[in-house]
């Protein structure tokens, strides 16, 4: 894999100059073509042997291309704050939007490479990292982010020599980082770790290029050529197989475990729609559960395990009212309610899960999604906003997303508030008749109602695919609002109490 | 001020019901009118005696209005992370956009109220807080955010009674917070602090309303009425006097100090445009200053005092090249370069300084603005994107902004790279002739060039108004790029060294 790079090829200035000129022009042209018609974002992952000139190459790209449309995304050790979130969270926050370019330093390959560089690496850990990476990159690719990965490489002798020369001059010595010097002692292990990482994560859609780095000219030209090749608009056929399917997730339970914990997913037709509470029962139980929730929230239950609440359900099922009964028991500083509607242009320019990744709760906090990522397999499916291939793969993407949330310590509690078709009609009419509720009913609600069966089918499919042992669905009859509100509170309290 | 509220007025349910119905309808109508034609954002500040039912009132507003377009912005004690930024930073981050409503708990009145509640308050501190608040709110008002402030009040006896009743029932006891119980002991001081705060910060544009809170009905109706009054579209005459002028900033030096430290502001015509370095001098000095900057950045100089670099200058003056010479000396994880161009729709829906507040450096970091907030008094002035009243008040707003940055411990280093008109022409032509530099020259550059004198005038005015002892302008000749690049690096290094 590294033979060519370790031959340390070089180019004379005379050879490099004309190549450079052509490359720069072509790169700029490609960059502007993408900006003027933003189809994809470009994410360039920088990795390789320390002291091979990775930093210098990024500076070069900023000089050769229009730096105003390139962002360098540099990540160090995960901070304490970052550790409160799933591993990929900080990368999600920084994804470039369509038309833009991001260059990633300190990428999601660090843990894999670190493990693989150990004297006695754990193959299981390496495989798990590689699989998580493949799924993450596959999702990016499917959602309009092109991923190109560069491995900077050179021979051991050339690496030592390069560091030595820089260190000899006080004006360049500061460019040498501690890691650059240490390479010497473990060159072979670094090299093999790189080869393994490339082997495990190279695919047509997320390719690696090895950049020979001993000579500045050939490093620059190879870098530019790799980027240019990636930018060339080769229209990728969409909707075809995902590069690496997200089926067997190590983050999720093993097959044996899944069979053991399997339960039949809930369905809309399986509910007792007659469940109801009288006014006295309601007031008593509401006070009881609100008080218990308040005590939990004021304690330190949420400190290690922040809470995500998802509210879905038919129109007029009473999501807003149920949410308010929950928030009454919380301190205003502790929660955020996020209403989800059609994505903004900025959100559309990112992978579809991006807007949810941006709104995860900090420690001790609660994020309440009033509608959620499940819109992908509900409204976007029924109204055909998403292509079949896109909403079909969303089940696996959602399970992966929620598994990451759960594994990072967050509670994910998902509600479907269910009303019958008759009850919905009654509420629509009531809303229309009320001066201050009429804002809650729009022509869209009537249009959705006309597709009642399609929505029910989508909901049942969703339960079947995304009801998991760790993030189960709570499908509640909401024909009686009192019953639903109490059941929501009770479910939250019991989930928190069971976990602590 | 509080006589009416301390009479603890009440309304029977019978009296309240019809009022409530009318109010809810009117509030919703007003909310939707604003959303459909977003002229202003609405910021509701909640303050008052603890245990007066502030939280309940916010819940009520969320119930009466469409909660999906209201955000509760609740702030607790400043966190360690928040203390790294100027005091108002966390409020800036959360400002609602035009058409939207934000309800602020734990507002910028807390320090003033805390000081004023002391047994022996410091009048100077109180005055300084009040003045900072007036300037902050005045800026919001000028920039399309309507501010309405509610003080929840009741008699001491009613407050005690309300807390007692809640505590007596285990199902409501959790609603009582520690602060609510402590009110009893210092009611008079809290009351007088409130009266003082209102007195010092009430204005036509940022009014306070006192909400009688002993009785739930009258509290609800009064809250709704105050919000409705604020939402009614009374077209405020724009461009008239700022409610509280930002002239005498306590954050800035006193008049005596200012006279003592006064220096003549730099001008474009006062430069030595012949300053230049030969290739040998340049290479030596570049290496020297980059190496010194790298050492400073790798040390802990920036830890307490992060760095903000501002680059302005004529088109083709070489801002990008100078910035790259700076970033070469920095770790990619340590800096962010922010190119500033026309504001996005989201940015236009916020006060004009918002997009800069969102990009301040964290500890140990560097933010580089490639063009900056000075666009307000340059391109927006010359091209008439801003009204005269708007760009004229921007000088004071900028000085206030930079004073807050400086006082919070940040370095602000501002550069103007100056080229002569002839040199600019030479560079424009050179760019047009180069295949890979032609992207840097657009028809807009030629249009700007046609207004050369107007831009120079705007720049000189800007230097005169915003060259302050703590955040001075560094106006550098850039006719020779080498000279400018070295001067930029040298200035940064010396600023950092002088401060440490």
Tab-separated table of N, CA, C and O in Angstrom, chain B residues 164-205:
chain	number	residue	atom	x	y	z
B	164	UNK	N	-46.909	29.662	51.856
B	164	UNK	CA	-47.403	28.770	52.905
B	164	UNK	C	-48.387	27.755	52.338
B	164	UNK	O	-48.311	26.553	52.631
B	165	UNK	N	-49.311	28.229	51.538
B	165	UNK	CA	-50.333	27.345	50.965
B	165	UNK	C	-49.681	26.282	50.069
B	165	UNK	O	-50.021	25.100	50.138
B	166	UNK	N	-48.727	26.701	49.255
B	166	UNK	CA	-48.058	25.735	48.365
B	166	UNK	C	-47.299	24.688	49.184
B	166	UNK	O	-47.338	23.499	48.878
B	167	UNK	N	-46.625	25.146	50.212
B	167	UNK	CA	-45.827	24.223	51.018
B	167	UNK	C	-46.687	23.215	51.770
B	167	UNK	O	-46.259	22.082	52.044
B	168	UNK	N	-47.895	23.614	52.122
B	168	UNK	CA	-48.754	22.759	52.949
B	168	UNK	C	-49.151	21.473	52.226
B	168	UNK	O	-49.395	20.443	52.857
B	169	UNK	N	-49.219	21.527	50.888
B	169	UNK	CA	-49.657	20.366	50.112
B	169	UNK	C	-48.434	19.670	49.505
B	169	UNK	O	-47.694	20.292	48.736
B	170	UNK	N	-48.218	18.407	49.852
B	170	UNK	CA	-47.024	17.730	49.303
B	170	UNK	C	-46.988	17.723	47.779
B	170	UNK	O	-45.923	17.655	47.177
B	171	UNK	N	-48.159	17.807	47.165
B	171	UNK	CA	-48.199	17.801	45.708
B	171	UNK	C	-47.856	19.145	45.082
B	171	UNK	O	-47.687	19.249	43.873
B	172	UNK	N	-47.796	20.194	45.881
B	172	UNK	CA	-47.414	21.496	45.322
B	172	UNK	C	-46.143	22.026	45.978
B	172	UNK	O	-45.573	23.005	45.504
B	173	UNK	N	-45.711	21.368	47.043
B	173	UNK	CA	-44.546	21.870	47.794
B	173	UNK	C	-43.314	22.009	46.895
B	173	UNK	O	-42.503	22.924	47.075
B	174	UNK	N	-43.187	21.136	45.916
B	174	UNK	CA	-42.013	21.184	45.042
B	174	UNK	C	-41.959	22.452	44.208
B	174	UNK	O	-40.931	22.801	43.653
B	175	UNK	N	-43.079	23.145	44.105
B	175	UNK	CA	-43.062	24.384	43.314
B	175	UNK	C	-42.377	25.527	44.053
B	175	UNK	O	-42.059	26.546	43.460
B	176	UNK	N	-42.211	25.360	45.359
B	176	UNK	CA	-41.589	26.421	46.151
B	176	UNK	C	-40.079	26.261	46.097
B	176	UNK	O	-39.545	25.208	46.424
B	177	UNK	N	-39.426	27.321	45.647
B	177	UNK	CA	-37.970	27.258	45.581
B	177	UNK	C	-37.376	27.932	46.814
B	177	UNK	O	-38.032	28.748	47.448
B	178	UNK	N	-36.123	27.573	47.135
B	178	UNK	CA	-35.524	28.129	48.352
B	178	UNK	C	-35.660	29.657	48.423
B	178	UNK	O	-35.970	30.208	49.471
B	179	UNK	N	-35.463	30.322	47.284
B	179	UNK	CA	-35.542	31.785	47.268
B	179	UNK	C	-36.903	32.310	47.685
B	179	UNK	O	-37.020	33.384	48.288
B	180	UNK	N	-37.936	31.542	47.371
B	180	UNK	CA	-39.290	31.997	47.676
B	180	UNK	C	-39.494	32.152	49.176
B	180	UNK	O	-40.206	33.041	49.645
B	181	UNK	N	-38.867	31.247	49.940
B	181	UNK	CA	-39.054	31.261	51.393
B	181	UNK	C	-38.260	32.398	52.019
B	181	UNK	O	-38.681	33.026	52.981
B	182	UNK	N	-37.103	32.671	51.424
B	182	UNK	CA	-36.220	33.691	52.015
B	182	UNK	C	-36.746	35.107	51.831
B	182	UNK	O	-36.251	36.038	52.466
B	183	UNK	N	-37.699	35.279	50.938
B	183	UNK	CA	-38.186	36.625	50.620
B	183	UNK	C	-38.635	37.355	51.879
B	183	UNK	O	-38.357	38.540	52.078
B	184	UNK	N	-39.316	36.625	52.746
B	184	UNK	CA	-39.911	37.187	53.955
B	184	UNK	C	-38.946	38.113	54.697
B	184	UNK	O	-39.288	39.235	55.051
B	185	UNK	N	-37.739	37.596	54.890
B	185	UNK	CA	-36.780	38.311	55.739
B	185	UNK	C	-36.299	39.626	55.139
B	185	UNK	O	-35.795	40.478	55.837
B	186	UNK	N	-36.360	39.738	53.827
B	186	UNK	CA	-35.786	40.947	53.234
B	186	UNK	C	-36.735	41.571	52.226
B	186	UNK	O	-36.296	42.144	51.239
B	187	UNK	N	-38.009	41.443	52.511
B	187	UNK	CA	-38.993	41.927	51.554
B	187	UNK	C	-38.773	43.399	51.203
B	187	UNK	O	-38.804	43.775	50.029
B	188	UNK	N	-38.530	44.216	52.230
B	188	UNK	CA	-38.404	45.653	51.974
B	188	UNK	C	-37.215	45.958	51.071
B	188	UNK	O	-37.308	46.791	50.163
B	189	UNK	N	-36.136	45.244	51.314
B	189	UNK	CA	-34.969	45.516	50.471
B	189	UNK	C	-35.185	45.066	49.029
B	189	UNK	O	-34.816	45.754	48.081
B	190	UNK	N	-35.840	43.925	48.864
B	190	UNK	CA	-36.150	43.442	47.514
B	190	UNK	C	-37.060	44.432	46.790
B	190	UNK	O	-36.876	44.747	45.616
B	191	UNK	N	-38.036	44.883	47.534
B	191	UNK	CA	-39.017	45.821	46.998
B	191	UNK	C	-38.322	47.104	46.539
B	191	UNK	O	-38.542	47.591	45.426
B	192	UNK	N	-37.475	47.634	47.386
B	192	UNK	CA	-36.824	48.900	47.051
B	192	UNK	C	-35.805	48.725	45.922
B	192	UNK	O	-35.632	49.610	45.086
B	193	UNK	N	-35.184	47.580	45.899
B	193	UNK	CA	-34.260	47.305	44.790
B	193	UNK	C	-35.026	47.292	43.473
B	193	UNK	O	-34.584	47.852	42.461
B	194	UNK	N	-36.190	46.672	43.501
B	194	UNK	CA	-37.020	46.636	42.295
B	194	UNK	C	-37.435	48.030	41.862
B	194	UNK	O	-37.346	48.385	40.677
B	195	UNK	N	-37.867	48.810	42.821
B	195	UNK	CA	-38.306	50.167	42.493
B	195	UNK	C	-37.153	50.968	41.884
B	195	UNK	O	-37.322	51.700	40.906
B	196	UNK	N	-35.969	50.798	42.458
B	196	UNK	CA	-34.804	51.522	41.943
B	196	UNK	C	-34.460	51.060	40.520
B	196	UNK	O	-34.219	51.876	39.623
B	197	UNK	N	-34.471	49.755	40.333
B	197	UNK	CA	-34.140	49.210	39.007
B	197	UNK	C	-35.113	49.741	37.956
B	197	UNK	O	-34.706	50.152	36.864
B	198	UNK	N	-36.374	49.741	38.305
B	198	UNK	CA	-37.382	50.222	37.358
B	198	UNK	C	-37.154	51.694	37.070
B	198	UNK	O	-37.152	52.153	35.925
B	199	UNK	N	-36.924	52.444	38.139
B	199	UNK	CA	-36.701	53.877	37.989
B	199	UNK	C	-35.518	54.168	37.065
B	199	UNK	O	-35.560	55.058	36.215
B	200	UNK	N	-34.461	53.401	37.218
B	200	UNK	CA	-33.242	53.689	36.458
B	200	UNK	C	-33.315	53.215	35.011
B	200	UNK	O	-32.522	53.653	34.173
B	201	UNK	N	-34.230	52.305	34.707
B	201	UNK	CA	-34.152	51.669	33.383
B	201	UNK	C	-35.464	51.692	32.608
B	201	UNK	O	-35.571	51.047	31.569
B	202	UNK	N	-36.442	52.402	33.137
B	202	UNK	CA	-37.701	52.516	32.405
B	202	UNK	C	-37.557	53.590	31.334
B	202	UNK	O	-36.999	54.647	31.583
B	203	UNK	N	-38.018	53.312	30.156
B	203	UNK	CA	-38.079	54.360	29.135
B	203	UNK	C	-39.245	54.042	28.216
B	203	UNK	O	-39.788	52.938	28.262
B	204	UNK	N	-39.622	54.985	27.411
B	204	UNK	CA	-40.728	54.748	26.483
B	204	UNK	C	-40.474	53.530	25.616
B	204	UNK	O	-41.373	52.763	25.308
B	205	UNK	N	-39.217	53.380	25.212
B	205	UNK	CA	-38.901	52.293	24.282
B	205	UNK	C	-38.694	50.965	24.997
B	205	UNK	O	-38.819	49.914	24.394
